[in-house]
Structures are given as structure tokens and as C-alpha cells.
Amino acid sequence: MPGAFHVVFALYPDVTQLDFTGPFEVFQRLPQARCTLASVSGGELRADGGMTFAHLVRLKDVGECALLCVPGGYGTVAALEDDEYLKQVHRLGSSARYVTSACTGSLLLAAAGLLRGRRAACHWAWRELLTHFDVRPDAARVVRDGTVITGGGVTAGIDMALAVTAEIAGVDYAQSVQLTLEYAPEPPYDCGRPELARPEILAAVKARLDSRGAARVAAVRRAAARLLTAEAT
Amino acid sequence: MPGAFHVVFALYPDVTQLDFTGPFEVFQRLPQARCTLASVSGGELRADGGMTFAHLVRLKDVGECALLCVPGGYGTVAALEDDEYLKQVHRLGSSARYVTSACTGSLLLAAAGLLRGRRAACHWAWRELLTHFDVRPDAARVVRDGTVITGGGVTAGIDMALAVTAEIAGVDYAQSVQLTLEYAPEPPYDCGRPELARPEILAAVKARLDSRGAARVAAVRRAAARLLTAEAT
């Protein structure tokens, strides 16, 4: 499609689907948008929770893109150790006009060497892990550092995508998309960030997430070490 | 899975994916949740925007469910005229403990005869069409009428699902899910409802949506007439 604005979502098994389905619903409305779901092997992909996506293309078959979006999820741990995935994210991100992420997707951008020295958002429970990659964690819901625009946990991807839409297509256009999606959120509770949640709720969620914490820290450390080695050679 | 809380998403071609991927991300976290994507023919389903979902089951093969969720989207027009789809939605909704929708999904619940005399939410641009089915349109983002809980346009599905989660699993549980999904939205603009949007933005979105308006009104009228006939016999 000549003149198309190519948006590529770089997916991996056990991704959190809302991390990219939210931004996709926004980005597909960009003028001339062409959205592609891609993964290392292409074909079908199972997200966390069991939803299966089909007809993905292979990342290595994607020539280039204008906007790269990397989602997060529990599968981030395995993706941090997937050299082919990180290589393709690095390749596409290096030439994209905009590099974006939601949730723990920023850890993957960092592991791919795309965030060195930058600020980035991440899911609150994993945000500090960005420091292993010489990336400054930022608690804002949407963080812009040049043309790298990252979102916080899961639902922050929608806010990130609307911010990016305004940058690409202007404020009026972004507002028309926001109105189309009736995005006037009314969260039932004021507890969506750790500093807002009641202590017992925060403790319960932390306890559940911490059960996976050690594996993630170990994977981040190994990925950071590999990145250092790669950059030194 | 004995003891499972079975959540069924009744899908159709050209559904708006965020209408159900948002609620799915919440509902999959319900205690004992088992989430199923289903459609008339099963298999693969293409959503509006080109995302393809795989391994759907056939609606007629779903024995029953605890919670039915019907999303909206441009495909609603065709689904309003799909007797098999409406028959299965009626069957599953009649025995479900909770009947839910996002966006124009409430028009499909209405066409399936599940909303007679009730109040319901809908996408702002199509909300008044509910009156054809003897349903009272309600501008609230989440509308509860007994065990029927409906959401407004697209992104309202997330708020709806969290409200339903609180009803099923309690407030603390719902708050833990909200925190896990870092749902502390910060929409970039305050324009997500027609009464909030600037007049020129509203006019632009209306003009675009109205291009599909006539077909939808005609389909709603035919569906309402068929429902009357069916209920009279």
C-alpha cells in the first residue's frame, strides 16, 4: 500500500493482549494506517489468558515500519531471552519514526538496545527493572523521550496511543478518535496505581506478582549483560 | 472444568475488537474463570480493523455460561439480521447469571429479546436506536438493570467489566484487578462524550458515522419487527 503508515506490533507468546489490542484500536484509525501483527515465527499466537491471534507475519519478513509498538505481559520474561525477537525489534525500531510500548514492553525495547540513556514508563510492579539497562524509570502514565513514547501498565497503552496519534495526526484528529471510542473513562475505584490503592489490596497484588518476580529479575540481568556484550563488540 | 465460572463472548464478523478484548482482560481474572470466544461458525473471525482471532467455538456447541458478553462494532448491522446468532444469544443469555454488553452490543441483546422493558447503555451515536426494541436508552457509562449490565461505547467495556467483577467477586477483588491492570486512566483530552467534545470535532465524527447510519436504522427496524413477530407466535 503506497503511502500507508505502517504500524507493526511485535508480539510474542503469553503477551498481555490488552497491551496491544488497546493501542491497535487507536492506531488503526491513523490516516493511511496499515496495522500488522508480527512475531518471530508468524502464524498463530496465544496470548496470556488463552486468546489466540491468527495470520501473524514473521518479524523478519517485515521490511520496515513507521511505528513500532511492543506490548508487555508475563511472556516478557521468555522474550527477554529470545535473541531473534530482540534483533528484529532492534532492526525495526532503529528505522521507525516512532517507537512505542505498553506495560513491560519497555523492558523489551531496553533489552533490544533502543532505550539507552532514555526515560521510559513501565508497569508499576516492574518499572525499576529498567535501571538494569541504563534506562531511567518514569512513573508517568505516558512518557515521551524524543520519538520514543512509552506507556505504563496494560491500560496505559490506550492513553499512550492517543498521545502518539495527536503527535502524528494533530490534536483535532486525536480528539475525534477519542470521541469515536467514547473514551471518557470512569474507573469504578480510585486504586489503579500503587500509591492510590489500599495497603491490603497492594499487598495482595504484590504477593501474587512477586511469585514470578525472581525469574523476571534473573532474565533482566542476563538480557542486560548480553546487551552490554553486544554493544562492546 | 468443574466449578469453573464460564464467560462466553458471542462474536461476529467485523466486531470492534476492543469491545471484547477490554472486558476479556478483566473477566479472565475472575476466580475460576474460563473464557470462551464463540461465533456462529466458529474457527477464525476477522474483527473490524483486520485483527484475526482463531479457535473460536461454535455458539451452538456452548452448553451454557455463567456470564454472556456481547460486543459491538460495525458488524452489528449484519449481526442484527443473523437469526442463528440472535437465537444463540437468546439461549445463552436466558440461562446466564449475568448478561453484559459493550457499545452497540446492547442492540444485539435487545434484538435477541433479552432487554424488553429494561434500561441499557450503548455507544452514544447509536443509543437512541434502543427505543425500537422497547428498551430505555441510558447515557450512563455503565448501566445496571438487575443482572443485565451494559456499557457505553467501546472503552466503556472495561468499566463495565470491573463493575461486574465487583458484583461477582467483591470490591476488594475488583480493586486488585484494577491495580493489576494499572487502570488509572489519563485520557489526553476531555472529549470522550458528545457533550464534552468541541462542536467541530463532534460534527466531524457524526458525519463519518452517519455515512453508515441509514443501513443501521433499517436493520434495527427489521430486527425489531422480527422480534415482535417472534414474541407474538
CSV table of C-alpha atoms in Angstrom, one decimal:
chain,number,residue,atom,x,y,z
A,1,MET,CA,0.0,0.0,0.0
A,2,PRO,CA,2.0,3.0,-1.1
A,3,GLY,CA,1.7,6.0,1.2
A,4,ALA,CA,0.5,3.8,4.0
A,5,PHE,CA,1.5,4.5,7.6
A,6,HIS,CA,2.8,1.1,8.6
A,7,VAL,CA,2.2,0.2,12.3
A,8,VAL,CA,3.9,-3.0,13.5
A,9,PHE,CA,3.0,-4.8,16.7
A,10,ALA,CA,5.9,-7.0,17.7
A,11,LEU,CA,4.3,-9.9,19.6
A,12,TYR,CA,5.5,-13.0,21.5
A,13,PRO,CA,3.8,-15.9,23.3
A,14,ASP,CA,1.9,-15.0,26.5
A,15,VAL,CA,1.8,-11.3,25.7
A,16,THR,CA,-1.0,-9.5,27.6
A,17,GLN,CA,-3.5,-8.9,24.8
A,18,LEU,CA,-4.9,-5.6,26.1
A,19,ASP,CA,-1.4,-4.2,25.9
A,20,PHE,CA,-1.6,-4.2,22.2
A,21,THR,CA,-5.4,-4.6,21.4
A,22,GLY,CA,-5.9,-1.2,23.1
A,23,PRO,CA,-3.3,0.7,21.1
A,24,PHE,CA,-4.4,-1.2,17.9
A,25,GLU,CA,-7.9,0.1,18.2
A,26,VAL,CA,-6.5,3.6,18.3
A,27,PHE,CA,-3.6,3.2,15.7
A,28,GLN,CA,-5.8,1.5,13.1
A,29,ARG,CA,-7.6,4.9,12.9
A,30,LEU,CA,-4.5,6.8,12.0
A,31,PRO,CA,-4.7,8.3,8.5
A,32,GLN,CA,-3.5,5.7,5.9
A,33,ALA,CA,-2.9,3.3,8.7
A,34,ARG,CA,-1.9,-0.3,7.9
A,35,CYS,CA,-1.5,-2.4,11.1
A,36,THR,CA,0.4,-5.6,11.2
A,37,LEU,CA,0.7,-8.2,13.9
A,38,ALA,CA,4.1,-9.9,13.8
A,39,SER,CA,6.0,-12.4,15.8
A,40,VAL,CA,9.2,-14.4,15.4
A,41,SER,CA,7.5,-17.4,13.8
A,42,GLY,CA,4.4,-15.8,12.4
A,43,GLY,CA,1.1,-17.7,12.1
A,44,GLU,CA,-0.8,-18.2,15.3
A,45,LEU,CA,0.0,-16.7,18.7
A,46,ARG,CA,-1.5,-17.4,22.1
A,47,ALA,CA,-1.8,-14.5,24.4
A,48,ASP,CA,-1.9,-14.7,28.2
A,49,GLY,CA,-5.5,-15.7,29.1
A,50,GLY,CA,-5.8,-18.0,26.1
A,51,MET,CA,-6.9,-15.7,23.3
A,52,THR,CA,-5.4,-16.8,20.0
A,53,PHE,CA,-4.5,-14.4,17.2
A,54,ALA,CA,-4.0,-15.7,13.7
A,55,HIS,CA,-2.3,-14.7,10.4
A,56,LEU,CA,0.7,-13.0,12.1
A,57,VAL,CA,3.5,-12.3,9.8
A,58,ARG,CA,7.1,-13.1,10.6
A,59,LEU,CA,9.1,-10.2,12.1
A,60,LYS,CA,12.0,-10.9,9.7
A,61,ASP,CA,9.6,-10.5,6.8
A,62,VAL,CA,8.6,-7.0,7.8
A,63,GLY,CA,10.6,-4.7,5.7
A,64,GLU,CA,10.2,-1.6,7.8
A,65,CYS,CA,7.6,0.3,9.7
A,66,ALA,CA,6.7,3.9,10.6
A,67,LEU,CA,5.6,3.0,14.1
A,68,LEU,CA,6.7,0.1,16.2
A,69,CYS,CA,4.7,-1.0,19.3
A,70,VAL,CA,5.9,-3.5,21.8
A,71,PRO,CA,3.4,-4.8,24.4
A,72,GLY,CA,4.2,-6.4,27.7
A,73,GLY,CA,2.9,-9.3,29.7
A,74,TYR,CA,4.1,-12.4,31.5
A,75,GLY,CA,5.7,-13.6,28.3
A,76,THR,CA,8.2,-10.8,28.6
A,77,VAL,CA,10.4,-13.0,30.7
A,78,ALA,CA,10.9,-15.5,27.8
A,79,ALA,CA,11.0,-12.8,25.2
A,80,LEU,CA,13.9,-11.1,27.0
A,81,GLU,CA,15.9,-14.2,26.2
A,82,ASP,CA,14.8,-14.6,22.6
A,83,ASP,CA,17.7,-13.2,20.6
A,84,GLU,CA,15.8,-13.3,17.3
A,85,TYR,CA,12.9,-11.4,18.8
A,86,LEU,CA,15.2,-8.7,20.2
A,87,LYS,CA,17.2,-8.5,17.0
A,88,GLN,CA,14.1,-7.8,14.9
A,89,VAL,CA,12.8,-5.3,17.5
A,90,HIS,CA,16.1,-3.5,17.3
A,91,ARG,CA,16.1,-3.6,13.4
A,92,LEU,CA,12.5,-2.3,13.1
A,93,GLY,CA,12.9,0.2,16.0
A,94,SER,CA,16.1,1.7,14.6
A,95,SER,CA,14.4,2.9,11.4
A,96,ALA,CA,10.8,3.6,12.7
A,97,ARG,CA,9.7,7.2,13.1
A,98,TYR,CA,8.1,6.3,16.4
A,99,VAL,CA,9.0,3.6,18.9
A,100,THR,CA,6.3,2.8,21.4
A,101,SER,CA,5.5,0.3,24.1
A,102,ALA,CA,2.9,-0.5,26.8
A,103,CYS,CA,3.5,-2.1,30.1
A,104,THR,CA,6.6,-4.3,30.4
A,105,GLY,CA,7.2,-3.8,26.6
A,106,SER,CA,9.6,-1.1,27.6
A,107,LEU,CA,11.9,-3.7,29.1
A,108,LEU,CA,12.0,-5.4,25.7
A,109,LEU,CA,12.8,-2.1,23.9
A,110,ALA,CA,15.5,-1.7,26.5
A,111,ALA,CA,16.9,-5.2,26.0
A,112,ALA,CA,16.9,-4.5,22.3
A,113,GLY,CA,19.2,-1.6,22.9
A,114,LEU,CA,16.7,1.1,21.9
A,115,LEU,CA,16.4,3.0,25.2
A,116,ARG,CA,19.9,3.5,26.4
A,117,GLY,CA,20.1,6.7,28.4
A,118,ARG,CA,16.4,7.5,27.9
A,119,ARG,CA,13.4,7.8,30.3
A,120,ALA,CA,10.6,5.3,30.0
A,121,ALA,CA,7.4,4.1,31.5
A,122,CYS,CA,6.6,0.5,32.6
A,123,HIS,CA,4.1,-1.4,34.6
A,124,TRP,CA,4.5,-0.1,38.2
A,125,ALA,CA,5.5,-3.5,39.6
A,126,TRP,CA,8.4,-3.9,37.2
A,127,ARG,CA,9.4,-0.3,36.5
A,128,GLU,CA,12.6,-0.3,38.5
A,129,LEU,CA,14.0,-3.1,36.4
A,130,LEU,CA,14.6,-0.6,33.6
A,131,THR,CA,17.7,0.6,35.5
A,132,HIS,CA,19.5,-2.6,34.6
A,133,PHE,CA,19.5,-1.3,31.0
A,134,ASP,CA,20.7,2.2,31.9
A,135,VAL,CA,17.1,3.5,31.4
A,136,ARG,CA,15.5,5.9,33.8
A,137,PRO,CA,12.2,4.7,35.1
A,138,ASP,CA,9.5,7.3,35.0
A,139,ALA,CA,6.2,6.9,36.9
A,140,ALA,CA,4.2,9.0,34.4
A,141,ARG,CA,1.4,7.2,32.6
A,142,VAL,CA,2.8,8.2,29.2
A,143,VAL,CA,6.5,9.1,28.9
A,144,ARG,CA,7.9,10.9,25.8
A,145,ASP,CA,11.6,11.0,25.2
A,146,GLY,CA,12.1,12.2,21.6
A,147,THR,CA,10.2,9.8,19.3
A,148,VAL,CA,10.2,7.1,21.9
A,149,ILE,CA,6.8,7.1,23.7
A,150,THR,CA,6.2,4.5,26.3
A,151,GLY,CA,3.1,3.7,28.5
A,152,GLY,CA,2.7,2.4,32.0
A,153,GLY,CA,0.9,-0.9,32.8
A,154,VAL,CA,-1.7,-2.5,30.4
A,155,THR,CA,-4.5,0.1,30.1
A,156,ALA,CA,-1.9,2.9,29.8
A,157,GLY,CA,-1.4,1.7,26.2
A,158,ILE,CA,-4.7,3.4,25.3
A,159,ASP,CA,-3.5,6.8,26.7
A,160,MET,CA,-0.1,6.3,25.0
A,161,ALA,CA,-1.7,5.6,21.6
A,162,LEU,CA,-3.9,8.7,21.8
A,163,ALA,CA,-0.9,10.8,22.7
A,164,VAL,CA,1.0,9.4,19.7
A,165,THR,CA,-2.0,9.9,17.5
A,166,ALA,CA,-2.0,13.6,18.4
A,167,GLU,CA,1.7,13.8,17.6
A,168,ILE,CA,1.2,12.2,14.2
A,169,ALA,CA,-2.1,13.5,13.1
A,170,GLY,CA,-2.8,16.5,15.3
A,171,VAL,CA,-4.9,17.3,18.3
A,172,ASP,CA,-8.2,17.5,16.5
A,173,TYR,CA,-7.7,14.2,14.9
A,174,ALA,CA,-6.8,12.5,18.2
A,175,GLN,CA,-9.9,14.1,19.8
A,176,SER,CA,-12.1,12.6,17.1
A,177,VAL,CA,-10.7,9.2,17.7
A,178,GLN,CA,-11.1,9.6,21.4
A,179,LEU,CA,-14.8,10.6,20.9
A,180,THR,CA,-15.3,7.7,18.5
A,181,LEU,CA,-14.1,5.2,21.1
A,182,GLU,CA,-16.2,7.0,23.7
A,183,TYR,CA,-13.1,7.3,25.8
A,184,ALA,CA,-14.3,9.1,28.9
A,185,PRO,CA,-13.3,6.5,31.4
A,186,GLU,CA,-15.0,6.1,34.8
A,187,PRO,CA,-12.9,3.6,36.7
A,188,PRO,CA,-15.1,2.2,39.5
A,189,TYR,CA,-12.4,2.8,42.1
A,190,ASP,CA,-9.5,5.2,42.5
A,191,CYS,CA,-6.9,2.4,43.0
A,192,GLY,CA,-5.2,1.9,39.7
A,193,ARG,CA,-1.8,3.0,40.9
A,194,PRO,CA,0.1,1.6,43.9
A,195,GLU,CA,0.1,4.9,45.8
A,196,LEU,CA,-3.7,5.1,45.4
A,197,ALA,CA,-4.6,1.5,46.4
A,198,ARG,CA,-5.4,0.5,49.9
A,199,PRO,CA,-2.4,-1.2,51.6
A,200,GLU,CA,-4.1,-4.6,51.8
A,201,ILE,CA,-5.0,-4.5,48.1
A,202,LEU,CA,-1.5,-3.5,47.2
A,203,ALA,CA,0.0,-6.2,49.4
A,204,ALA,CA,-2.3,-8.9,47.8
A,205,VAL,CA,-1.4,-7.9,44.3
A,206,LYS,CA,2.3,-7.6,45.1
A,207,ALA,CA,2.3,-11.1,46.7
A,208,ARG,CA,0.8,-12.6,43.6
A,209,LEU,CA,3.1,-10.8,41.2
A,210,ASP,CA,6.2,-11.5,43.3
A,211,SER,CA,5.7,-15.2,42.8
A,212,ARG,CA,7.0,-14.5,39.3
A,213,GLY,CA,9.4,-11.8,40.3
A,214,ALA,CA,12.7,-13.8,40.8
A,215,ALA,CA,12.5,-15.3,37.3
A,216,ARG,CA,12.0,-11.9,35.8
A,217,VAL,CA,14.9,-10.3,37.6
A,218,ALA,CA,17.2,-13.1,36.6
A,219,ALA,CA,16.1,-12.7,32.9
A,220,VAL,CA,16.5,-9.0,33.0
A,221,ARG,CA,20.1,-9.3,34.4
A,222,ARG,CA,21.0,-11.8,31.7
A,223,ALA,CA,19.5,-9.7,29.0
A,224,ALA,CA,21.3,-6.6,30.3
A,225,ALA,CA,24.6,-8.5,30.3
A,226,ARG,CA,24.1,-9.8,26.8
A,227,LEU,CA,23.3,-6.2,25.6
A,228,LEU,CA,26.5,-4.9,27.1
A,229,THR,CA,28.5,-7.6,25.4
A,230,ALA,CA,26.8,-7.0,22.1
A,231,GLU,CA,27.4,-3.2,22.3
A,232,ALA,CA,31.0,-3.8,23.2
A,233,THR,CA,31.8,-5.9,20.1
B,1,MET,CA,-13.6,-27.7,34.2
B,2,PRO,CA,-16.0,-28.4,37.2
B,3,GLY,CA,-16.6,-25.3,39.3
B,4,ALA,CA,-15.4,-23.0,36.5
B,5,PHE,CA,-17.1,-19.6,36.0
B,6,HIS,CA,-17.8,-19.8,32.3
B,7,VAL,CA,-17.6,-16.5,30.4
B,8,VAL,CA,-18.7,-16.5,26.8
B,9,PHE,CA,-18.1,-13.8,24.3
B,10,ALA,CA,-20.6,-14.0,21.5
B,11,LEU,CA,-18.7,-12.6,18.5
B,12,TYR,CA,-19.5,-11.9,14.8
B,13,PRO,CA,-17.5,-10.7,11.8
B,14,ASP,CA,-16.4,-7.0,11.9
B,15,VAL,CA,-16.9,-6.7,15.7
B,16,THR,CA,-14.9,-3.9,17.3
B,17,GLN,CA,-12.1,-5.9,19.0
B,18,LEU,CA,-11.6,-3.6,21.9
B,19,ASP,CA,-15.3,-4.0,22.8
B,20,PHE,CA,-14.4,-7.6,24.0
B,21,THR,CA,-10.7,-7.6,24.4
B,22,GLY,CA,-11.1,-5.0,27.1
B,23,PRO,CA,-13.7,-6.9,29.1
B,24,PHE,CA,-11.8,-10.2,28.4
B,25,GLU,CA,-8.7,-8.9,30.1
B,26,VAL,CA,-10.8,-8.2,33.2
B,27,PHE,CA,-13.1,-11.3,33.2
B,28,GLN,CA,-10.2,-13.7,32.7
B,29,ARG,CA,-9.1,-12.7,36.1
B,30,LEU,CA,-12.4,-13.7,37.8
B,31,PRO,CA,-12.0,-16.5,40.3
B,32,GLN,CA,-12.3,-19.9,38.4
B,33,ALA,CA,-12.8,-18.0,35.1
B,34,ARG,CA,-12.9,-19.9,31.9
B,35,CYS,CA,-13.3,-17.6,28.9
B,36,THR,CA,-14.6,-18.7,25.6
B,37,LEU,CA,-14.7,-16.8,22.3
B,38,ALA,CA,-17.6,-18.1,20.2
B,39,SER,CA,-19.3,-17.3,16.9
B,40,VAL,CA,-22.0,-18.8,14.7
B,41,SER,CA,-19.5,-20.7,12.6
B,42,GLY,CA,-16.6,-21.0,15.0
B,43,GLY,CA,-13.0,-21.1,13.8
B,44,GLU,CA,-11.4,-17.9,12.7
B,45,LEU,CA,-13.0,-14.5,13.0
B,46,ARG,CA,-11.9,-11.2,11.5
B,47,ALA,CA,-12.6,-8.1,13.6
B,48,ASP,CA,-13.0,-4.6,12.3
B,49,GLY,CA,-9.5,-3.3,11.6
B,50,GLY,CA,-8.2,-6.6,10.4
B,51,MET,CA,-7.2,-8.4,13.5
B,52,THR,CA,-8.0,-12.2,13.2
B,53,PHE,CA,-8.9,-14.4,16.2
B,54,ALA,CA,-8.6,-18.1,16.0
B,55,HIS,CA,-10.0,-21.3,17.6
B,56,LEU,CA,-13.5,-19.9,18.3
B,57,VAL,CA,-16.1,-22.4,19.2
B,58,ARG,CA,-19.5,-22.5,17.6
B,59,LEU,CA,-22.2,-20.8,19.7
B,60,LYS,CA,-24.5,-23.8,19.3
B,61,ASP,CA,-21.8,-26.0,20.9
B,62,VAL,CA,-21.7,-23.9,24.0
B,63,GLY,CA,-23.8,-25.7,26.6
B,64,GLU,CA,-24.3,-22.8,28.9
B,65,CYS,CA,-22.5,-20.0,30.6
B,66,ALA,CA,-22.4,-18.0,33.8
B,67,LEU,CA,-21.8,-14.7,32.0
B,68,LEU,CA,-22.6,-13.7,28.5
B,69,CYS,CA,-20.8,-10.7,26.9
B,70,VAL,CA,-21.9,-9.2,23.6
B,71,PRO,CA,-19.6,-6.6,22.0
B,72,GLY,CA,-20.5,-4.1,19.4
B,73,GLY,CA,-19.0,-2.7,16.2
B,74,TYR,CA,-19.8,-2.0,12.6
B,75,GLY,CA,-20.6,-5.7,12.2
B,76,THR,CA,-23.6,-5.2,14.4
B,77,VAL,CA,-25.7,-4.3,11.4
B,78,ALA,CA,-25.2,-7.7,9.8
B,79,ALA,CA,-25.5,-9.5,13.1
B,80,LEU,CA,-28.9,-7.9,13.7
B,81,GLU,CA,-30.1,-9.9,10.7
B,82,ASP,CA,-28.4,-13.1,11.6
B,83,ASP,CA,-31.2,-15.3,13.0
B,84,GLU,CA,-28.9,-18.0,14.2
B,85,TYR,CA,-26.7,-15.5,16.0
B,86,LEU,CA,-29.6,-13.9,17.8
B,87,LYS,CA,-31.1,-17.3,18.6
B,88,GLN,CA,-27.9,-18.5,20.3
B,89,VAL,CA,-27.5,-15.2,22.2
B,90,HIS,CA,-31.1,-15.5,23.4
B,91,ARG,CA,-30.5,-19.1,24.5
B,92,LEU,CA,-27.2,-18.4,26.3
B,93,GLY,CA,-28.5,-15.1,27.8
B,94,SER,CA,-31.7,-16.7,29.1
B,95,SER,CA,-29.8,-19.0,31.4
B,96,ALA,CA,-26.7,-16.9,32.2
B,97,ARG,CA,-26.4,-15.4,35.7
B,98,TYR,CA,-25.1,-12.2,34.1
B,99,VAL,CA,-25.8,-10.7,30.7
B,100,THR,CA,-23.4,-8.0,29.6
B,101,SER,CA,-22.5,-5.9,26.6
B,102,ALA,CA,-20.2,-3.1,25.4
B,103,CYS,CA,-21.0,-0.5,22.8
B,104,THR,CA,-23.7,-1.5,20.2
B,105,GLY,CA,-23.7,-5.0,21.7
B,106,SER,CA,-26.8,-3.9,23.6
B,107,LEU,CA,-28.7,-3.5,20.3
B,108,LEU,CA,-28.0,-7.2,19.7
B,109,LEU,CA,-29.1,-8.2,23.2
B,110,ALA,CA,-32.3,-6.2,22.5
B,111,ALA,CA,-32.8,-7.8,19.1
B,112,ALA,CA,-32.4,-11.2,20.9
B,113,GLY,CA,-35.3,-10.3,23.1
B,114,LEU,CA,-33.2,-10.1,26.3
B,115,LEU,CA,-33.8,-6.4,27.2
B,116,ARG,CA,-37.5,-5.8,26.8
B,117,GLY,CA,-38.6,-3.0,29.2
B,118,ARG,CA,-35.1,-2.6,30.6
B,119,ARG,CA,-32.7,0.3,30.6
B,120,ALA,CA,-29.4,-0.1,28.8
B,121,ALA,CA,-26.2,1.7,27.7
B,122,CYS,CA,-25.0,1.9,24.1
B,123,HIS,CA,-22.4,3.8,22.0
B,124,TRP,CA,-23.6,7.5,22.1
B,125,ALA,CA,-24.1,7.7,18.4
B,126,TRP,CA,-26.5,4.7,18.3
B,127,ARG,CA,-28.0,4.8,21.7
B,128,GLU,CA,-31.5,6.1,20.7
B,129,LEU,CA,-31.9,3.1,18.4
B,130,LEU,CA,-32.6,1.0,21.5
B,131,THR,CA,-36.1,2.5,21.7
B,132,HIS,CA,-37.1,0.4,18.6
B,133,PHE,CA,-36.9,-2.6,20.9
B,134,ASP,CA,-38.8,-1.1,23.8
B,135,VAL,CA,-35.5,-0.5,25.7
B,136,ARG,CA,-34.8,2.7,27.5
B,137,PRO,CA,-31.5,4.3,26.4
B,138,ASP,CA,-29.4,5.4,29.4
B,139,ALA,CA,-26.4,7.7,28.9
B,140,ALA,CA,-24.6,6.4,31.9
B,141,ARG,CA,-21.2,4.7,31.1
B,142,VAL,CA,-22.3,1.5,32.9
B,143,VAL,CA,-26.0,0.7,33.3
B,144,ARG,CA,-27.2,-2.0,35.7
B,145,ASP,CA,-30.8,-3.3,35.4
B,146,GLY,CA,-30.9,-6.4,37.5
B,147,THR,CA,-28.3,-8.9,36.3
B,148,VAL,CA,-28.1,-7.2,32.9
B,149,ILE,CA,-25.1,-4.8,32.9
B,150,THR,CA,-24.4,-2.9,29.8
B,151,GLY,CA,-21.6,-0.5,28.9
B,152,GLY,CA,-21.4,2.6,26.6
B,153,GLY,CA,-19.1,2.9,23.6
B,154,VAL,CA,-16.0,0.7,23.1
B,155,THR,CA,-13.8,1.7,26.0
B,156,ALA,CA,-16.7,1.6,28.5
B,157,GLY,CA,-16.5,-2.2,28.3
B,158,ILE,CA,-13.5,-2.0,30.7
B,159,ASP,CA,-15.5,0.0,33.3
B,160,MET,CA,-18.4,-2.4,32.8
B,161,ALA,CA,-16.3,-5.5,33.3
B,162,LEU,CA,-14.8,-4.1,36.5
B,163,ALA,CA,-18.2,-3.2,37.9
B,164,VAL,CA,-19.4,-6.8,37.1
B,165,THR,CA,-16.2,-8.2,38.7
B,166,ALA,CA,-17.1,-6.3,41.9
B,167,GLU,CA,-20.6,-7.7,41.8
B,168,ILE,CA,-19.4,-11.3,41.4
B,169,ALA,CA,-16.1,-11.4,43.4
B,170,GLY,CA,-16.4,-8.4,45.7
B,171,VAL,CA,-15.0,-4.9,45.9
B,172,ASP,CA,-11.6,-5.9,47.1
B,173,TYR,CA,-11.1,-8.4,44.3
B,174,ALA,CA,-12.2,-5.9,41.7
B,175,GLN,CA,-9.8,-3.3,43.1
B,176,SER,CA,-6.9,-5.9,42.9
B,177,VAL,CA,-7.7,-6.4,39.2
B,178,GLN,CA,-7.9,-2.7,38.6
B,179,LEU,CA,-4.5,-2.2,40.2
B,180,THR,CA,-3.0,-5.2,38.3
B,181,LEU,CA,-4.1,-3.6,35.0
B,182,GLU,CA,-2.9,-0.2,36.2
B,183,TYR,CA,-6.2,1.2,35.4
B,184,ALA,CA,-5.8,4.8,36.4
B,185,PRO,CA,-6.7,6.3,33.1
B,186,GLU,CA,-5.4,9.7,32.0
B,187,PRO,CA,-7.2,10.5,28.7
B,188,PRO,CA,-5.2,13.1,26.9
B,189,TYR,CA,-8.4,15.2,26.3
B,190,ASP,CA,-11.7,15.7,28.0
B,191,CYS,CA,-13.7,14.9,24.8
B,192,GLY,CA,-14.8,11.3,25.1
B,193,ARG,CA,-18.6,12.1,25.2
B,194,PRO,CA,-20.5,14.2,22.7
B,195,GLU,CA,-21.5,16.8,25.3
B,196,LEU,CA,-17.8,17.3,26.2
B,197,ALA,CA,-16.4,17.4,22.6
B,198,ARG,CA,-15.9,20.7,20.8
B,199,PRO,CA,-18.7,21.2,18.2
B,200,GLU,CA,-16.4,20.8,15.2
B,201,ILE,CA,-15.0,17.5,16.5
B,202,LEU,CA,-18.5,16.2,17.2
B,203,ALA,CA,-19.7,17.3,13.7
B,204,ALA,CA,-16.7,15.5,12.1
B,205,VAL,CA,-17.3,12.3,13.9
B,206,LYS,CA,-21.0,12.4,13.3
B,207,ALA,CA,-20.5,13.0,9.6
B,208,ARG,CA,-18.3,9.9,9.4
B,209,LEU,CA,-20.6,7.7,11.4
B,210,ASP,CA,-23.7,8.9,9.6
B,211,SER,CA,-22.5,7.5,6.4
B,212,ARG,CA,-23.3,4.1,7.9
B,213,GLY,CA,-26.4,5.4,9.7
B,214,ALA,CA,-29.2,4.6,7.3
B,215,ALA,CA,-28.2,1.0,6.9
B,216,ARG,CA,-28.2,0.6,10.6
B,217,VAL,CA,-31.5,2.2,11.2
B,218,ALA,CA,-33.1,0.0,8.5
B,219,ALA,CA,-31.5,-3.1,10.1
B,220,VAL,CA,-32.7,-2.2,13.5
B,221,ARG,CA,-36.3,-1.6,12.2
B,222,ARG,CA,-36.3,-5.0,10.5
B,223,ALA,CA,-34.9,-6.7,13.6
B,224,ALA,CA,-37.4,-5.1,15.9
B,225,ALA,CA,-40.3,-6.2,13.6
B,226,ARG,CA,-39.0,-9.8,13.5
B,227,LEU,CA,-38.7,-9.8,17.3
B,228,LEU,CA,-42.3,-8.6,17.7
B,229,THR,CA,-43.5,-11.4,15.3
B,230,ALA,CA,-41.4,-14.0,17.1
B,231,GLU,CA,-42.8,-13.0,20.5
B,232,ALA,CA,-46.4,-12.9,19.2
B,233,THR,CA,-46.2,-16.5,18.0
